Coordinates of C-alpha atoms in Angstrom, one line a residue:
V2 CA -0.3 0.1 0.2
E3 CA 2.6 2.3 0.9
L4 CA 4.7 1.6 -2.4
V5 CA 1.8 2.0 -4.5
S6 CA 0.5 5.3 -2.5
A7 CA 3.9 6.8 -3.0
A8 CA 4.0 10.1 -5.0
S9 CA 7.6 10.0 -5.5
G10 CA 7.2 10.5 -9.5
I11 CA 8.2 6.9 -9.9
D12 CA 5.3 4.8 -11.2
S13 CA 4.8 1.4 -9.2
E14 CA 2.3 -1.2 -9.3
A15 CA 1.6 -4.2 -6.9
Y16 CA -0.7 -7.1 -7.3
I17 CA -2.0 -10.2 -5.3
R18 CA -2.0 -13.5 -7.2
R19 CA -5.4 -15.1 -6.0
S20 CA -3.6 -18.6 -6.2
D21 CA -1.1 -18.5 -3.6
L22 CA -1.4 -14.7 -2.1
K23 CA 2.0 -14.0 -3.7
V24 CA 2.5 -10.1 -4.2
I25 CA 3.7 -9.3 -7.4
V26 CA 5.5 -5.7 -7.5
W27 CA 6.8 -3.6 -10.4
I28 CA 8.6 -0.3 -10.0
E29 CA 9.4 1.7 -13.2
D30 CA 13.1 1.9 -12.7
G31 CA 14.2 -0.5 -15.2
E32 CA 15.4 -3.1 -12.3
S33 CA 12.1 -4.9 -11.8
D34 CA 10.9 -7.6 -13.6
P35 CA 8.1 -7.2 -16.4
L36 CA 4.3 -7.8 -15.2
P37 CA 2.8 -11.3 -15.8
P38 CA 1.1 -11.2 -19.0
N39 CA -2.4 -11.9 -17.1
V40 CA -2.0 -9.8 -14.6
Y41 CA -4.7 -7.5 -15.3
D42 CA -7.1 -10.6 -15.1
E43 CA -8.9 -10.1 -12.3
S44 CA -9.7 -13.9 -11.7
L45 CA -6.2 -14.1 -11.2
F46 CA -4.7 -11.4 -9.6
I47 CA -6.2 -8.1 -7.5
A48 CA -4.3 -5.0 -7.3
V49 CA -3.2 -3.3 -4.1
P50 CA -5.1 -0.4 -3.3
T51 CA -3.7 2.8 -2.6
K52 CA -4.5 4.6 0.5
N53 CA -6.6 7.0 -1.3
E54 CA -8.7 3.9 -2.6
L55 CA -9.0 2.5 1.2
E56 CA -10.0 6.3 2.1
L57 CA -7.0 6.6 4.4
D58 CA -6.1 9.9 2.9
R59 CA -7.1 13.4 4.6
R60 CA -10.1 12.2 6.2
L61 CA -7.8 10.2 8.4
A62 CA -5.6 13.5 9.2
F63 CA -9.2 15.0 10.3
E64 CA -9.9 12.0 12.4
F65 CA -6.9 12.1 14.4
T66 CA -6.8 15.8 14.6
E67 CA -10.3 15.6 16.0
A68 CA -9.2 12.8 18.6
H69 CA -5.9 14.4 19.5
L70 CA -5.4 17.9 18.6
S71 CA -9.0 19.4 18.7
D72 CA -7.9 22.9 19.2
E73 CA -6.1 22.8 15.6
Y74 CA -8.9 20.9 13.6
E75 CA -9.7 24.3 11.7
V76 CA -6.1 24.7 11.1
V77 CA -5.7 21.2 9.7
Q78 CA -8.8 21.7 7.4
A79 CA -7.1 24.8 5.8
F80 CA -3.9 23.0 5.4
F81 CA -5.7 20.5 2.8
K82 CA -7.4 23.4 0.8
K83 CA -3.7 23.6 -0.4
K84 CA -0.7 21.9 -1.8
G85 CA 2.0 20.6 0.6
A86 CA -0.8 19.7 3.3
Y87 CA 1.1 16.9 4.8
G88 CA 4.5 18.4 5.2
R89 CA 2.3 21.2 7.2
F90 CA 0.4 18.5 8.9
R91 CA 3.9 16.6 9.7
D92 CA 5.4 19.9 11.2
L93 CA 2.2 20.6 13.2
L94 CA 2.3 17.2 14.5
E95 CA 5.9 17.3 15.2
R96 CA 5.6 20.5 17.2
N97 CA 2.8 19.3 19.3
K98 CA 5.1 16.1 19.8
K99 CA 2.1 13.9 18.3
L100 CA 4.3 12.7 15.6
E101 CA 4.7 9.0 16.7
L102 CA 1.2 8.8 17.9
W103 CA -0.2 9.8 14.5
Y104 CA 2.2 7.0 12.7
E105 CA 0.8 4.4 15.3
Y106 CA -2.8 5.8 14.6
Q107 CA -2.2 5.6 10.9
A108 CA -0.7 2.1 10.8
K109 CA -3.6 0.9 12.8
A110 CA -6.0 2.3 10.4
V111 CA -3.8 0.9 7.6
H112 CA -4.2 -2.6 9.0
R113 CA -7.8 -2.2 9.6
A114 CA -8.9 -1.1 6.1
L115 CA -6.6 -3.9 4.6
R116 CA -8.1 -6.7 6.3
S117 CA -11.4 -5.2 5.4
W118 CA -10.1 -4.9 2.0
C119 CA -9.1 -8.6 1.6
K120 CA -12.8 -9.7 3.4
M121 CA -14.2 -8.1 0.4
H122 CA -12.2 -9.3 -2.2
N123 CA -12.3 -13.1 -0.5
L124 CA -8.5 -12.9 0.3
K125 CA -7.8 -15.0 3.5
T126 CA -5.6 -13.0 6.0
A127 CA -3.6 -14.2 9.1
S128 CA -4.9 -13.4 12.4

């Protein structure tokens, strides 16, 4: 999820092979093996979702802010009306000593969202 969600300017794709749950990754760096020719057959593979597809984008930042920095809620909303929002959000979290708490909160949200996504796509997960 982190790889396919990165906005680094390098294209990347990740798929899960349904038969054995193997993750296939392709990165536009000239080093990756080519994707299997049937990777777009959804009966065989499923694309790993981005954070936006899992709805883990700014909505999550707003939820965190409301729960842990409620006095800053309007400030954070203003951040997300312009480019560079996540950088400003991170700076705010650092100033308020909430950055580690944010990382934990975000990791738990990603984990929950992925478990739900796997269930929705009939992919078995480890407990």
